[in-house]
PDB file of C-alpha atoms in Angstrom:
ATOM      1  CA  MET Z 784      -2.361   8.769  -3.497  1.00  0.00           C
ATOM      2  CA  LEU Z 785      -3.941   8.513  -0.050  1.00  0.00           C
ATOM      3  CA  ALA Z 786      -7.278   9.826  -1.337  1.00  0.00           C
ATOM      4  CA  ASP Z 787      -7.466   7.081  -3.980  1.00  0.00           C
ATOM      5  CA  VAL Z 788      -6.703   4.039  -1.806  1.00  0.00           C
ATOM      6  CA  GLN Z 789      -9.439   1.395  -1.721  1.00  0.00           C
ATOM      7  CA  PRO Z 790      -9.729  -1.975   0.023  1.00  0.00           C
ATOM      8  CA  GLY Z 791      -7.925  -4.635  -1.993  1.00  0.00           C
ATOM      9  CA  GLY Z 792      -5.923  -2.030  -3.873  1.00  0.00           C
ATOM     10  CA  ILE Z 793      -2.255  -2.220  -4.674  1.00  0.00           C
ATOM     11  CA  VAL Z 794      -0.100   0.823  -4.032  1.00  0.00           C
ATOM     12  CA  LEU Z 795       2.775   1.003  -6.485  1.00  0.00           C
ATOM     13  CA  LEU Z 796       5.425   3.621  -5.849  1.00  0.00           C
ATOM     14  CA  HIS Z 797       8.044   4.372  -8.456  1.00  0.00           C
ATOM     15  CA  ASP Z 798       9.941   7.487  -9.313  1.00  0.00           C
ATOM     16  CA  GLY Z 799      11.555   6.556 -12.578  1.00  0.00           C
ATOM     17  CA  GLY Z 800      14.966   5.829 -11.145  1.00  0.00           C
ATOM     18  CA  GLY Z 801      17.638   8.112  -9.873  1.00  0.00           C
ATOM     19  CA  ASP Z 802      17.255   9.794  -6.511  1.00  0.00           C
ATOM     20  CA  ARG Z 803      14.540   7.946  -4.594  1.00  0.00           C
ATOM     21  CA  SER Z 804      14.938   9.954  -1.391  1.00  0.00           C
ATOM     22  CA  LYS Z 805      11.523  11.668  -1.694  1.00  0.00           C
ATOM     23  CA  THR Z 806       9.752   8.326  -2.142  1.00  0.00           C
ATOM     24  CA  VAL Z 807      11.603   6.840   0.803  1.00  0.00           C
ATOM     25  CA  ALA Z 808      10.908   9.921   2.939  1.00  0.00           C
ATOM     26  CA  ALA Z 809       7.166   9.715   2.158  1.00  0.00           C
ATOM     27  CA  LEU Z 810       6.783   6.064   3.179  1.00  0.00           C
ATOM     28  CA  PRO Z 811       6.483   6.530   6.971  1.00  0.00           C
ATOM     29  CA  THR Z 812       3.679   9.078   6.496  1.00  0.00           C
ATOM     30  CA  ILE Z 813       1.874   6.885   3.974  1.00  0.00           C
ATOM     31  CA  ILE Z 814       2.154   3.774   6.138  1.00  0.00           C
ATOM     32  CA  ARG Z 815       1.081   5.564   9.328  1.00  0.00           C
ATOM     33  CA  SER Z 816      -1.906   7.160   7.605  1.00  0.00           C
ATOM     34  CA  LEU Z 817      -3.144   3.939   6.035  1.00  0.00           C
ATOM     35  CA  LYS Z 818      -2.730   1.961   9.254  1.00  0.00           C
ATOM     36  CA  ALA Z 819      -4.662   4.667  11.125  1.00  0.00           C
ATOM     37  CA  GLN Z 820      -7.499   4.169   8.609  1.00  0.00           C
ATOM     38  CA  GLY Z 821      -7.523   0.440   9.356  1.00  0.00           C
ATOM     39  CA  TYR Z 822      -5.613  -0.791   6.334  1.00  0.00           C
ATOM     40  CA  ARG Z 823      -3.048  -3.540   6.672  1.00  0.00           C
ATOM     41  CA  PHE Z 824      -0.185  -4.481   4.422  1.00  0.00           C
ATOM     42  CA  VAL Z 825       0.048  -7.882   2.753  1.00  0.00           C
ATOM     43  CA  THR Z 826       2.010  -9.400  -0.100  1.00  0.00           C
ATOM     44  CA  VAL Z 827       0.379  -9.829  -3.508  1.00  0.00           C
ATOM     45  CA  PRO Z 828       0.012 -13.617  -2.992  1.00  0.00           C
ATOM     46  CA  GLU Z 829      -1.653 -12.946   0.386  1.00  0.00           C
ATOM     47  CA  LEU Z 830      -3.991 -10.429  -1.247  1.00  0.00           C
ATOM     48  CA  LEU Z 831      -4.977 -12.930  -3.933  1.00  0.00           C
ATOM     49  CA  GLN Z 832      -5.662 -15.553  -1.285  1.00  0.00           C
ATOM     50  CA  LEU Z 833      -7.811 -13.109   0.690  1.00  0.00           C
ATOM     51  CA  GLU Z 834      -9.796 -12.298  -2.434  1.00  0.00           C
ATOM     52  CA  SER Z 835     -10.321 -15.981  -3.255  1.00  0.00           C
ATOM     53  CA  ASP Z 836     -11.476 -16.559   0.333  1.00  0.00           C
ATOM     54  CA  GLY Z 837     -14.031 -13.759  -0.041  1.00  0.00           C
ATOM     55  CA  TRP Z 838     -12.094 -11.546   2.433  1.00  0.00           C
TER      56      TRP Z 838
END
């Protein structure tokens, strides 16, 4: 997943239900890695506003 992230992208994590412990356990690593690369986290409405503002 980390190799495919692009500016303006949406990361969707789902595991089909059931035990979500592996998804939850992966989140700190994913968040730390993306922040270290300069990404920031916004809501979908915020992302749409950024895009309409031309970033």
